[in-house]
PDB file of C-alpha atoms in Angstrom:
ATOM      1  CA  MET A  22     -58.100 165.683 170.912  1.00  0.00           C
ATOM      2  CA  LYS A  23     -55.202 167.884 170.031  1.00  0.00           C
ATOM      3  CA  SER A  24     -53.890 167.229 174.177  1.00  0.00           C
ATOM      4  CA  GLU A  25     -53.746 163.850 174.237  1.00  0.00           C
ATOM      5  CA  ARG A  26     -52.849 163.285 170.640  1.00  0.00           C
ATOM      6  CA  GLY A  27     -49.759 165.197 171.674  1.00  0.00           C
ATOM      7  CA  ILE A  28     -49.058 162.215 175.022  1.00  0.00           C
ATOM      8  CA  TYR A  29     -49.571 159.201 172.786  1.00  0.00           C
ATOM      9  CA  LEU A  30     -47.061 160.650 170.171  1.00  0.00           C
ATOM     10  CA  LEU A  31     -44.205 161.992 173.249  1.00  0.00           C
ATOM     11  CA  ILE A  32     -44.345 158.705 174.344  1.00  0.00           C
ATOM     12  CA  GLY A  33     -43.672 156.977 171.074  1.00  0.00           C
ATOM     13  CA  ALA A  34     -41.484 159.297 169.831  1.00  0.00           C
ATOM     14  CA  PHE A  35     -39.172 158.632 173.119  1.00  0.00           C
ATOM     15  CA  PHE A  36     -39.712 154.564 172.297  1.00  0.00           C
ATOM     16  CA  PHE A  37     -38.556 155.297 168.404  1.00  0.00           C
ATOM     17  CA  LEU A  38     -36.250 156.899 170.241  1.00  0.00           C
ATOM     18  CA  ILE A  39     -34.492 154.441 172.943  1.00  0.00           C
ATOM     19  CA  MET A  40     -35.119 152.010 169.758  1.00  0.00           C
ATOM     20  CA  VAL A  41     -32.926 154.092 167.130  1.00  0.00           C
ATOM     21  CA  ILE A  42     -30.241 153.719 170.836  1.00  0.00           C
ATOM     22  CA  TYR A  43     -30.372 150.962 170.974  1.00  0.00           C
ATOM     23  CA  PHE A  44     -29.518 149.020 167.918  1.00  0.00           C
ATOM     24  CA  LEU A  45     -27.277 150.880 167.444  1.00  0.00           C
ATOM     25  CA  TRP A  46     -25.307 150.245 170.495  1.00  0.00           C
ATOM     26  CA  SER A  47     -25.822 146.474 170.374  1.00  0.00           C
ATOM     27  CA  GLY A  48     -27.632 145.319 166.616  1.00  0.00           C
ATOM     28  CA  GLU A  49     -29.636 142.812 168.363  1.00  0.00           C
ATOM     29  CA  ALA A  50     -32.716 142.823 166.340  1.00  0.00           C
ATOM     30  CA  GLY A  51     -34.939 140.908 168.706  1.00  0.00           C
ATOM     31  CA  GLY A  52     -35.098 143.820 171.203  1.00  0.00           C
ATOM     32  CA  SER A  53     -35.188 146.626 168.347  1.00  0.00           C
ATOM     33  CA  ILE A  54     -38.879 144.662 166.756  1.00  0.00           C
ATOM     34  CA  MET A  55     -39.982 145.114 169.937  1.00  0.00           C
ATOM     35  CA  LEU A  56     -38.700 148.923 171.286  1.00  0.00           C
ATOM     36  CA  PHE A  57     -40.236 149.556 167.760  1.00  0.00           C
ATOM     37  CA  ALA A  58     -43.352 148.100 168.862  1.00  0.00           C
ATOM     38  CA  ALA A  59     -43.374 149.902 172.082  1.00  0.00           C
ATOM     39  CA  ALA A  60     -43.113 153.243 169.850  1.00  0.00           C
ATOM     40  CA  GLY A  61     -45.984 152.087 168.224  1.00  0.00           C
ATOM     41  CA  LEU A  62     -47.684 151.361 171.407  1.00  0.00           C
ATOM     42  CA  GLY A  63     -47.515 155.338 170.801  1.00  0.00           C
ATOM     43  CA  ILE A  64     -48.050 156.328 167.861  1.00  0.00           C
ATOM     44  CA  MET A  65     -51.024 153.694 167.074  1.00  0.00           C
ATOM     45  CA  PRO A  66     -52.695 156.183 169.144  1.00  0.00           C
ATOM     46  CA  GLY A  67     -51.346 158.969 169.328  1.00  0.00           C
ATOM     47  CA  LEU A  68     -52.516 158.593 165.009  1.00  0.00           C
ATOM     48  CA  TYR A  69     -56.157 157.686 165.582  1.00  0.00           C
ATOM     49  CA  PHE A  70     -56.720 160.637 168.098  1.00  0.00           C
ATOM     50  CA  ALA A  71     -54.969 163.383 165.560  1.00  0.00           C
ATOM     51  CA  TRP A  72     -57.371 161.939 162.481  1.00  0.00           C
ATOM     52  CA  TRP A  73     -60.218 162.551 165.065  1.00  0.00           C
ATOM     53  CA  ALA A  74     -59.149 165.802 166.322  1.00  0.00           C
ATOM     54  CA  HIS A  75     -58.564 166.422 161.967  1.00  0.00           C
ATOM     55  CA  ARG A  76     -62.449 165.266 162.076  1.00  0.00           C
ATOM     56  CA  MET A  77     -64.416 167.017 164.151  1.00  0.00           C
ATOM     57  CA  PRO A  78     -65.075 170.746 165.857  1.00  0.00           C
ATOM     58  CA  PRO A  79     -62.980 170.798 168.921  1.00  0.00           C
ATOM     59  CA  ARG A  80     -64.980 169.372 172.560  1.00  0.00           C
ATOM     60  CA  PRO A  81     -65.322 172.003 175.114  1.00  0.00           C
ATOM     61  CA  GLU A  82     -62.645 170.646 177.350  1.00  0.00           C
ATOM     62  CA  ASP A  83     -59.852 171.436 174.331  1.00  0.00           C
ATOM     63  CA  ARG A  84     -61.659 174.741 174.405  1.00  0.00           C
ATOM     64  CA  THR A  85     -60.384 177.815 177.092  1.00  0.00           C
ATOM     65  CA  ASP A  86     -63.868 179.612 176.394  1.00  0.00           C
ATOM     66  CA  ALA A  87     -65.212 176.880 177.434  1.00  0.00           C
ATOM     67  CA  THR A  88     -68.772 177.232 180.239  1.00  0.00           C
ATOM     68  CA  LEU A  89     -69.692 173.980 181.799  1.00  0.00           C
ATOM     69  CA  SER A  90     -73.250 173.928 179.774  1.00  0.00           C
ATOM     70  CA  ASP A  91     -71.337 173.841 176.928  1.00  0.00           C
ATOM     71  CA  GLY A  92     -70.160 169.970 178.084  1.00  0.00           C
ATOM     72  CA  SER A  93     -73.932 169.101 179.085  1.00  0.00           C
ATOM     73  CA  GLY A  94     -75.745 166.072 176.818  1.00  0.00           C
ATOM     74  CA  PRO A  95     -75.047 162.527 176.791  1.00  0.00           C
ATOM     75  CA  VAL A  96     -72.384 161.437 177.542  1.00  0.00           C
ATOM     76  CA  GLY A  97     -72.188 158.303 174.935  1.00  0.00           C
ATOM     77  CA  THR A  98     -73.641 155.308 174.020  1.00  0.00           C
ATOM     78  CA  PHE A  99     -73.507 152.360 176.430  1.00  0.00           C
ATOM     79  CA  PRO A 100     -75.581 148.971 176.130  1.00  0.00           C
ATOM     80  CA  ALA A 101     -78.076 147.674 178.654  1.00  0.00           C
ATOM     81  CA  ASN A 102     -78.489 144.652 180.948  1.00  0.00           C
ATOM     82  CA  THR A 103     -77.889 141.479 178.713  1.00  0.00           C
ATOM     83  CA  ILE A 104     -77.672 137.930 179.933  1.00  0.00           C
ATOM     84  CA  TRP A 105     -75.058 137.057 176.876  1.00  0.00           C
ATOM     85  CA  PRO A 106     -71.802 138.135 178.591  1.00  0.00           C
ATOM     86  CA  PHE A 107     -72.999 135.854 181.344  1.00  0.00           C
ATOM     87  CA  VAL A 108     -73.705 132.680 178.593  1.00  0.00           C
ATOM     88  CA  LEU A 109     -70.416 133.262 177.333  1.00  0.00           C
ATOM     89  CA  GLY A 110     -68.463 132.598 180.131  1.00  0.00           C
ATOM     90  CA  MET A 111     -69.896 129.352 181.109  1.00  0.00           C
ATOM     91  CA  GLY A 112     -69.205 129.230 177.378  1.00  0.00           C
ATOM     92  CA  ALA A 113     -65.559 129.920 178.152  1.00  0.00           C
ATOM     93  CA  ALA A 114     -65.551 128.300 181.364  1.00  0.00           C
ATOM     94  CA  LEU A 115     -67.210 124.845 179.719  1.00  0.00           C
ATOM     95  CA  THR A 116     -64.517 125.349 176.326  1.00  0.00           C
ATOM     96  CA  ALA A 117     -61.209 125.232 179.018  1.00  0.00           C
ATOM     97  CA  LEU A 118     -62.711 122.882 181.288  1.00  0.00           C
ATOM     98  CA  SER A 119     -63.403 119.976 178.264  1.00  0.00           C
ATOM     99  CA  LEU A 120     -58.726 119.770 178.005  1.00  0.00           C
ATOM    100  CA  VAL A 121     -59.888 117.546 181.561  1.00  0.00           C
ATOM    101  CA  PHE A 122     -63.354 116.195 181.535  1.00  0.00           C
ATOM    102  CA  GLY A 123     -62.508 115.208 177.704  1.00  0.00           C
ATOM    103  CA  VAL A 124     -63.764 117.231 174.056  1.00  0.00           C
ATOM    104  CA  TRP A 125     -67.615 116.032 174.448  1.00  0.00           C
ATOM    105  CA  LEU A 126     -67.834 119.194 177.291  1.00  0.00           C
ATOM    106  CA  ALA A 127     -65.874 121.407 174.378  1.00  0.00           C
ATOM    107  CA  VAL A 128     -69.067 121.033 172.415  1.00  0.00           C
ATOM    108  CA  VAL A 129     -71.618 122.011 174.544  1.00  0.00           C
ATOM    109  CA  GLY A 130     -69.299 124.962 175.660  1.00  0.00           C
ATOM    110  CA  LEU A 131     -68.890 125.905 171.696  1.00  0.00           C
ATOM    111  CA  ALA A 132     -72.007 125.473 171.674  1.00  0.00           C
ATOM    112  CA  PHE A 133     -72.550 128.526 174.096  1.00  0.00           C
ATOM    113  CA  ILE A 134     -69.893 130.713 172.220  1.00  0.00           C
ATOM    114  CA  ILE A 135     -71.558 130.231 169.132  1.00  0.00           C
ATOM    115  CA  SER A 136     -75.113 131.045 170.425  1.00  0.00           C
ATOM    116  CA  THR A 137     -73.512 134.403 172.246  1.00  0.00           C
ATOM    117  CA  ALA A 138     -71.952 135.261 169.026  1.00  0.00           C
ATOM    118  CA  LEU A 139     -75.271 135.183 167.340  1.00  0.00           C
ATOM    119  CA  ASN A 140     -77.455 136.225 170.194  1.00  0.00           C
ATOM    120  CA  VAL A 141     -76.158 139.776 170.678  1.00  0.00           C
ATOM    121  CA  SER A 142     -75.796 140.314 167.254  1.00  0.00           C
ATOM    122  CA  LEU A 143     -79.465 139.858 167.320  1.00  0.00           C
ATOM    123  CA  GLU A 144     -80.026 141.710 169.937  1.00  0.00           C
ATOM    124  CA  SER A 145     -79.371 144.872 168.557  1.00  0.00           C
ATOM    125  CA  ARG A 146     -81.688 142.669 165.082  1.00  0.00           C
ATOM    126  CA  ARG A 147     -84.985 142.394 167.376  1.00  0.00           C
ATOM    127  CA  GLY A 148     -84.276 145.906 168.745  1.00  0.00           C
ATOM    128  CA  GLY A 149     -84.022 145.015 172.249  1.00  0.00           C
ATOM    129  CA  MET A 150     -81.417 145.439 174.039  1.00  0.00           C
ATOM    130  CA  VAL A 151     -78.770 146.744 173.035  1.00  0.00           C
TER     131      VAL A 151
ATOM    132  CA  MET B  17     -76.557 165.130 171.815  1.00  0.00           C
ATOM    133  CA  THR B  18     -72.453 163.606 170.973  1.00  0.00           C
ATOM    134  CA  GLN B  19     -72.332 160.581 170.554  1.00  0.00           C
ATOM    135  CA  ALA B  20     -75.774 160.697 169.921  1.00  0.00           C
ATOM    136  CA  ILE B  21     -75.069 162.097 165.788  1.00  0.00           C
ATOM    137  CA  ALA B  22     -71.923 159.977 166.189  1.00  0.00           C
ATOM    138  CA  ALA B  23     -74.194 157.529 166.622  1.00  0.00           C
ATOM    139  CA  SER B  24     -77.032 157.384 163.861  1.00  0.00           C
ATOM    140  CA  VAL B  25     -76.819 156.218 160.569  1.00  0.00           C
ATOM    141  CA  GLU B  26     -79.626 158.130 159.974  1.00  0.00           C
ATOM    142  CA  PRO B  27     -78.631 160.129 156.311  1.00  0.00           C
ATOM    143  CA  VAL B  28     -77.667 163.783 157.903  1.00  0.00           C
ATOM    144  CA  PRO B  29     -78.011 166.132 155.243  1.00  0.00           C
ATOM    145  CA  GLY B  30     -74.212 167.537 153.984  1.00  0.00           C
ATOM    146  CA  GLY B  31     -72.825 164.258 155.859  1.00  0.00           C
ATOM    147  CA  ILE B  32     -73.018 163.171 158.790  1.00  0.00           C
ATOM    148  CA  ARG B  33     -70.478 165.423 161.607  1.00  0.00           C
ATOM    149  CA  PHE B  34     -68.539 163.879 164.897  1.00  0.00           C
ATOM    150  CA  ASN B  35     -68.113 165.756 168.239  1.00  0.00           C
ATOM    151  CA  LYS B  36     -65.047 162.463 169.280  1.00  0.00           C
ATOM    152  CA  PRO B  37     -64.406 158.693 169.292  1.00  0.00           C
ATOM    153  CA  THR B  38     -67.440 156.010 170.190  1.00  0.00           C
ATOM    154  CA  MET B  39     -65.550 154.998 173.537  1.00  0.00           C
ATOM    155  CA  LEU B  40     -65.842 151.556 171.631  1.00  0.00           C
ATOM    156  CA  GLY B  41     -63.331 152.701 169.308  1.00  0.00           C
ATOM    157  CA  VAL B  42     -60.560 153.975 171.948  1.00  0.00           C
ATOM    158  CA  GLY B  43     -61.032 150.613 173.137  1.00  0.00           C
ATOM    159  CA  THR B  44     -60.822 148.751 170.121  1.00  0.00           C
ATOM    160  CA  MET B  45     -56.885 150.613 169.842  1.00  0.00           C
ATOM    161  CA  VAL B  46     -56.040 150.298 173.399  1.00  0.00           C
ATOM    162  CA  TRP B  47     -56.811 146.281 172.755  1.00  0.00           C
ATOM    163  CA  LEU B  48     -54.744 146.435 168.923  1.00  0.00           C
ATOM    164  CA  GLY B  49     -52.009 147.873 171.179  1.00  0.00           C
ATOM    165  CA  SER B  50     -51.720 144.583 173.137  1.00  0.00           C
ATOM    166  CA  GLU B  51     -52.694 142.582 169.806  1.00  0.00           C
ATOM    167  CA  LEU B  52     -49.052 144.609 168.654  1.00  0.00           C
ATOM    168  CA  MET B  53     -47.004 144.042 171.312  1.00  0.00           C
ATOM    169  CA  PHE B  54     -48.378 140.227 170.487  1.00  0.00           C
ATOM    170  CA  PHE B  55     -46.855 139.608 167.122  1.00  0.00           C
ATOM    171  CA  SER B  56     -44.017 142.075 168.036  1.00  0.00           C
ATOM    172  CA  GLY B  57     -42.997 138.993 170.013  1.00  0.00           C
ATOM    173  CA  LEU B  58     -43.207 136.856 167.254  1.00  0.00           C
ATOM    174  CA  PHE B  59     -40.995 139.025 164.929  1.00  0.00           C
ATOM    175  CA  ALA B  60     -38.392 139.416 167.663  1.00  0.00           C
ATOM    176  CA  ALA B  61     -38.479 135.669 168.039  1.00  0.00           C
ATOM    177  CA  TYR B  62     -38.147 135.664 164.144  1.00  0.00           C
ATOM    178  CA  TYR B  63     -34.981 137.502 163.554  1.00  0.00           C
ATOM    179  CA  SER B  64     -33.410 136.430 167.397  1.00  0.00           C
ATOM    180  CA  ILE B  65     -33.664 132.306 165.209  1.00  0.00           C
ATOM    181  CA  ARG B  66     -32.509 134.840 162.516  1.00  0.00           C
ATOM    182  CA  ALA B  67     -29.201 136.420 163.403  1.00  0.00           C
ATOM    183  CA  ASN B  68     -28.613 132.849 165.848  1.00  0.00           C
ATOM    184  CA  ALA B  69     -28.883 130.838 162.412  1.00  0.00           C
ATOM    185  CA  THR B  70     -25.455 129.322 160.349  1.00  0.00           C
ATOM    186  CA  GLY B  71     -25.407 129.499 156.988  1.00  0.00           C
ATOM    187  CA  PRO B  72     -27.813 130.899 153.879  1.00  0.00           C
ATOM    188  CA  TRP B  73     -31.412 132.174 155.019  1.00  0.00           C
ATOM    189  CA  PRO B  74     -34.041 130.357 154.677  1.00  0.00           C
ATOM    190  CA  LEU B  75     -32.838 127.915 156.954  1.00  0.00           C
ATOM    191  CA  GLY B  76     -32.911 124.555 154.029  1.00  0.00           C
ATOM    192  CA  GLY B  77     -32.722 126.717 151.060  1.00  0.00           C
ATOM    193  CA  ILE B  78     -36.460 126.545 150.688  1.00  0.00           C
ATOM    194  CA  LYS B  79     -38.052 128.791 148.575  1.00  0.00           C
ATOM    195  CA  LEU B  80     -41.477 130.922 149.083  1.00  0.00           C
ATOM    196  CA  ASP B  81     -43.283 131.938 145.727  1.00  0.00           C
ATOM    197  CA  VAL B  82     -43.021 135.972 145.808  1.00  0.00           C
ATOM    198  CA  ILE B  83     -44.748 136.516 143.134  1.00  0.00           C
ATOM    199  CA  GLN B  84     -48.284 134.862 144.563  1.00  0.00           C
ATOM    200  CA  SER B  85     -48.695 135.886 147.256  1.00  0.00           C
ATOM    201  CA  GLY B  86     -47.622 139.454 146.617  1.00  0.00           C
ATOM    202  CA  ILE B  87     -50.630 139.319 144.277  1.00  0.00           C
ATOM    203  CA  PHE B  88     -52.561 138.338 147.641  1.00  0.00           C
ATOM    204  CA  THR B  89     -51.069 141.008 149.446  1.00  0.00           C
ATOM    205  CA  VAL B  90     -52.079 143.070 147.237  1.00  0.00           C
ATOM    206  CA  ILE B  91     -55.637 142.710 147.542  1.00  0.00           C
ATOM    207  CA  LEU B  92     -55.285 142.304 151.305  1.00  0.00           C
ATOM    208  CA  VAL B  93     -54.005 145.588 151.317  1.00  0.00           C
ATOM    209  CA  LEU B  94     -56.928 146.660 148.301  1.00  0.00           C
ATOM    210  CA  SER B  95     -59.781 145.112 150.813  1.00  0.00           C
ATOM    211  CA  SER B  96     -58.342 147.659 153.910  1.00  0.00           C
ATOM    212  CA  PHE B  97     -60.095 150.663 150.832  1.00  0.00           C
ATOM    213  CA  SER B  98     -62.530 148.168 150.590  1.00  0.00           C
ATOM    214  CA  MET B  99     -64.192 148.388 154.067  1.00  0.00           C
ATOM    215  CA  GLN B 100     -63.118 151.819 154.285  1.00  0.00           C
ATOM    216  CA  LYS B 101     -65.174 152.307 151.740  1.00  0.00           C
ATOM    217  CA  ALA B 102     -67.669 150.578 154.025  1.00  0.00           C
ATOM    218  CA  VAL B 103     -67.676 152.570 157.125  1.00  0.00           C
ATOM    219  CA  PHE B 104     -68.045 156.062 155.235  1.00  0.00           C
ATOM    220  CA  ASP B 105     -70.932 154.781 153.311  1.00  0.00           C
ATOM    221  CA  LEU B 106     -72.191 154.105 156.669  1.00  0.00           C
ATOM    222  CA  GLU B 107     -71.386 156.510 157.963  1.00  0.00           C
ATOM    223  CA  HIS B 108     -73.227 158.483 155.725  1.00  0.00           C
ATOM    224  CA  GLY B 109     -76.788 156.311 155.699  1.00  0.00           C
ATOM    225  CA  ARG B 110     -76.609 155.154 152.593  1.00  0.00           C
ATOM    226  CA  ARG B 111     -76.745 150.943 154.464  1.00  0.00           C
ATOM    227  CA  LYS B 112     -77.249 149.156 151.178  1.00  0.00           C
ATOM    228  CA  SER B 113     -73.683 150.400 149.783  1.00  0.00           C
ATOM    229  CA  ALA B 114     -72.136 149.506 152.968  1.00  0.00           C
ATOM    230  CA  ARG B 115     -73.125 145.797 152.662  1.00  0.00           C
ATOM    231  CA  LEU B 116     -72.857 145.553 149.288  1.00  0.00           C
ATOM    232  CA  TRP B 117     -68.751 147.193 149.992  1.00  0.00           C
ATOM    233  CA  ILE B 118     -68.381 144.318 153.229  1.00  0.00           C
ATOM    234  CA  GLY B 119     -69.523 142.132 150.477  1.00  0.00           C
ATOM    235  CA  ILE B 120     -66.530 142.530 148.927  1.00  0.00           C
ATOM    236  CA  THR B 121     -64.018 143.177 152.200  1.00  0.00           C
ATOM    237  CA  MET B 122     -64.837 139.213 152.784  1.00  0.00           C
ATOM    238  CA  VAL B 123     -64.767 138.071 149.328  1.00  0.00           C
ATOM    239  CA  MET B 124     -61.418 139.374 148.930  1.00  0.00           C
ATOM    240  CA  GLY B 125     -60.369 138.237 153.054  1.00  0.00           C
ATOM    241  CA  PHE B 126     -61.861 135.021 151.903  1.00  0.00           C
ATOM    242  CA  ALA B 127     -59.447 134.908 148.731  1.00  0.00           C
ATOM    243  CA  PHE B 128     -56.689 135.466 150.731  1.00  0.00           C
ATOM    244  CA  LEU B 129     -57.708 133.165 152.948  1.00  0.00           C
ATOM    245  CA  GLY B 130     -57.749 130.831 150.650  1.00  0.00           C
ATOM    246  CA  ASN B 131     -54.191 131.067 148.884  1.00  0.00           C
ATOM    247  CA  GLN B 132     -53.419 130.636 152.922  1.00  0.00           C
ATOM    248  CA  LEU B 133     -54.733 127.865 152.777  1.00  0.00           C
ATOM    249  CA  TYR B 134     -52.180 126.347 148.939  1.00  0.00           C
ATOM    250  CA  GLU B 135     -49.425 127.655 150.415  1.00  0.00           C
ATOM    251  CA  TRP B 136     -49.687 126.040 153.262  1.00  0.00           C
ATOM    252  CA  THR B 137     -50.817 123.049 151.590  1.00  0.00           C
ATOM    253  CA  HIS B 138     -48.162 123.139 148.504  1.00  0.00           C
ATOM    254  CA  VAL B 139     -44.646 124.044 150.740  1.00  0.00           C
ATOM    255  CA  ALA B 140     -41.851 121.863 149.997  1.00  0.00           C
ATOM    256  CA  PHE B 141     -41.884 121.770 154.492  1.00  0.00           C
ATOM    257  CA  SER B 142     -43.421 121.580 157.276  1.00  0.00           C
ATOM    258  CA  PRO B 143     -43.340 123.414 160.739  1.00  0.00           C
ATOM    259  CA  SER B 144     -40.796 120.286 161.893  1.00  0.00           C
ATOM    260  CA  THR B 145     -38.486 120.773 158.868  1.00  0.00           C
ATOM    261  CA  ASN B 146     -35.960 123.306 161.067  1.00  0.00           C
ATOM    262  CA  ALA B 147     -36.857 126.768 162.722  1.00  0.00           C
ATOM    263  CA  PHE B 148     -37.365 128.755 159.517  1.00  0.00           C
ATOM    264  CA  GLY B 149     -41.170 126.069 158.973  1.00  0.00           C
ATOM    265  CA  SER B 150     -41.986 126.336 162.552  1.00  0.00           C
ATOM    266  CA  LEU B 151     -41.623 130.330 162.826  1.00  0.00           C
ATOM    267  CA  PHE B 152     -43.126 130.168 158.885  1.00  0.00           C
ATOM    268  CA  PHE B 153     -46.318 128.387 159.650  1.00  0.00           C
ATOM    269  CA  LEU B 154     -46.400 129.762 163.536  1.00  0.00           C
ATOM    270  CA  MET B 155     -46.763 133.699 161.640  1.00  0.00           C
ATOM    271  CA  THR B 156     -49.365 133.061 158.511  1.00  0.00           C
ATOM    272  CA  GLY B 157     -51.211 130.212 160.808  1.00  0.00           C
ATOM    273  CA  LEU B 158     -51.727 132.622 163.850  1.00  0.00           C
ATOM    274  CA  HIS B 159     -52.226 136.136 161.222  1.00  0.00           C
ATOM    275  CA  GLY B 160     -55.037 133.583 159.324  1.00  0.00           C
ATOM    276  CA  LEU B 161     -56.441 133.274 162.528  1.00  0.00           C
ATOM    277  CA  HIS B 162     -57.569 137.128 163.073  1.00  0.00           C
ATOM    278  CA  VAL B 163     -58.601 136.999 159.293  1.00  0.00           C
ATOM    279  CA  PHE B 164     -61.066 134.266 159.763  1.00  0.00           C
ATOM    280  CA  LEU B 165     -61.774 136.229 163.392  1.00  0.00           C
ATOM    281  CA  GLY B 166     -62.299 139.430 161.212  1.00  0.00           C
ATOM    282  CA  LEU B 167     -63.883 138.147 158.576  1.00  0.00           C
ATOM    283  CA  VAL B 168     -66.184 136.254 161.248  1.00  0.00           C
ATOM    284  CA  ALA B 169     -67.026 139.959 162.587  1.00  0.00           C
ATOM    285  CA  MET B 170     -67.963 140.830 159.272  1.00  0.00           C
ATOM    286  CA  ALA B 171     -70.711 138.281 158.730  1.00  0.00           C
ATOM    287  CA  PHE B 172     -72.321 139.512 162.408  1.00  0.00           C
ATOM    288  CA  LEU B 173     -72.212 143.386 160.943  1.00  0.00           C
ATOM    289  CA  LEU B 174     -73.888 142.234 158.447  1.00  0.00           C
ATOM    290  CA  ILE B 175     -77.021 140.544 160.031  1.00  0.00           C
ATOM    291  CA  ARG B 176     -76.895 143.826 162.332  1.00  0.00           C
ATOM    292  CA  ILE B 177     -77.113 146.026 159.597  1.00  0.00           C
ATOM    293  CA  ALA B 178     -79.903 144.123 157.695  1.00  0.00           C
ATOM    294  CA  GLY B 179     -81.230 144.829 160.936  1.00  0.00           C
ATOM    295  CA  ARG B 180     -83.688 148.178 162.455  1.00  0.00           C
ATOM    296  CA  SER B 181     -82.582 151.368 161.110  1.00  0.00           C
ATOM    297  CA  ARG B 182     -81.965 153.237 164.247  1.00  0.00           C
ATOM    298  CA  ASP B 183     -79.759 150.922 166.302  1.00  0.00           C
ATOM    299  CA  PRO B 184     -77.606 153.060 167.565  1.00  0.00           C
ATOM    300  CA  GLY B 185     -74.362 151.058 168.763  1.00  0.00           C
ATOM    301  CA  LEU B 186     -74.094 149.585 165.226  1.00  0.00           C
ATOM    302  CA  LEU B 187     -71.459 152.139 163.999  1.00  0.00           C
ATOM    303  CA  PRO B 188     -69.128 152.235 166.558  1.00  0.00           C
ATOM    304  CA  VAL B 189     -68.939 148.864 166.099  1.00  0.00           C
ATOM    305  CA  MET B 190     -68.231 149.069 162.093  1.00  0.00           C
ATOM    306  CA  GLN B 191     -66.564 151.490 162.958  1.00  0.00           C
ATOM    307  CA  SER B 192     -63.780 149.333 165.218  1.00  0.00           C
ATOM    308  CA  ILE B 193     -64.062 145.941 162.931  1.00  0.00           C
ATOM    309  CA  SER B 194     -62.870 148.430 160.069  1.00  0.00           C
ATOM    310  CA  TYR B 195     -60.027 149.108 162.609  1.00  0.00           C
ATOM    311  CA  TYR B 196     -59.063 145.685 163.223  1.00  0.00           C
ATOM    312  CA  TRP B 197     -59.180 144.681 159.604  1.00  0.00           C
ATOM    313  CA  HIS B 198     -56.301 147.826 158.946  1.00  0.00           C
ATOM    314  CA  PHE B 199     -54.531 146.684 161.320  1.00  0.00           C
ATOM    315  CA  VAL B 200     -54.919 142.849 160.610  1.00  0.00           C
ATOM    316  CA  ASP B 201     -54.053 144.364 157.002  1.00  0.00           C
ATOM    317  CA  ILE B 202     -50.532 146.142 158.248  1.00  0.00           C
ATOM    318  CA  VAL B 203     -48.889 143.366 160.287  1.00  0.00           C
ATOM    319  CA  TRP B 204     -49.986 141.491 157.188  1.00  0.00           C
ATOM    320  CA  ILE B 205     -47.264 143.692 155.004  1.00  0.00           C
ATOM    321  CA  ALA B 206     -45.258 143.182 157.421  1.00  0.00           C
ATOM    322  CA  LEU B 207     -44.785 139.723 157.959  1.00  0.00           C
ATOM    323  CA  TYR B 208     -44.628 139.336 153.812  1.00  0.00           C
ATOM    324  CA  ALA B 209     -42.255 141.645 153.888  1.00  0.00           C
ATOM    325  CA  THR B 210     -39.764 138.958 156.586  1.00  0.00           C
ATOM    326  CA  LEU B 211     -41.261 136.036 155.595  1.00  0.00           C
ATOM    327  CA  PHE B 212     -40.808 136.847 152.101  1.00  0.00           C
ATOM    328  CA  LEU B 213     -38.813 139.112 150.122  1.00  0.00           C
ATOM    329  CA  VAL B 214     -35.996 139.596 153.798  1.00  0.00           C
ATOM    330  CA  HIS B 215     -33.504 137.083 152.625  1.00  0.00           C
TER     331      HIS B 215
END
């Protein structure tokens, strides 16, 4: 995690430096703010990885003495097959089309979207597909 | 065993041990990067208009209630702490306490939104008054929408915590919502400083 941290923080530091130079040179606030946010694009994940590097032991890929077997085991928790992204897409499409055909279609579309939100939550509750 | 341990919300003797951040968590951070650029566009617009404005700022001698909004800023900042408390509780399998602290966070979030609505209806200007009015309503409105969506997410989270105890996806979702909430909180601090303090 420490190498990821370093990469992101370096990107952030670079944009911060550019921001300081830009601001001192131009004295213009709008662009400086965008550059400041660009620095944040590096600093935010950088600090996130730094926090995780702090709260977990080094992964096998962080150690030089790791063996292949150290990296074995489950990779992660993945969602099972589920119908709700499809329903959500239907709802979003219908809601967008309501701009053309009228508000009544948004009612149908929002019904799809709301039922998706509910059922995705309840899927985990029922212990079915997560 | 890596993710399996991190994803378990059963009580673990001696506290939970993490092996790596969840994929959902990393994805949330990347998405928050795009949110950051979104809000920075608004800030850039604000400061560009301010730099080009003639006369005093805010335009038209607009006065805002710094103290009242300051109080609700503190409430929103405190809600970040209560949210983190809920995350730590869930990480250690204390589901009941986690639900309580999410509830407290939601009450504080709704209090903040309530103040936002009060402000919107009581300020002496409208979005069409001048450029400051437009930006004030646009920025606080979009931020308020983010707060509201965070509260909706927390409501669904409460439903999910009430569900089965062995839900491997629950803890990453909880952590990700907390990242989002902290982000919205930090954006508000910058918004408050920009709209209310820096004149």
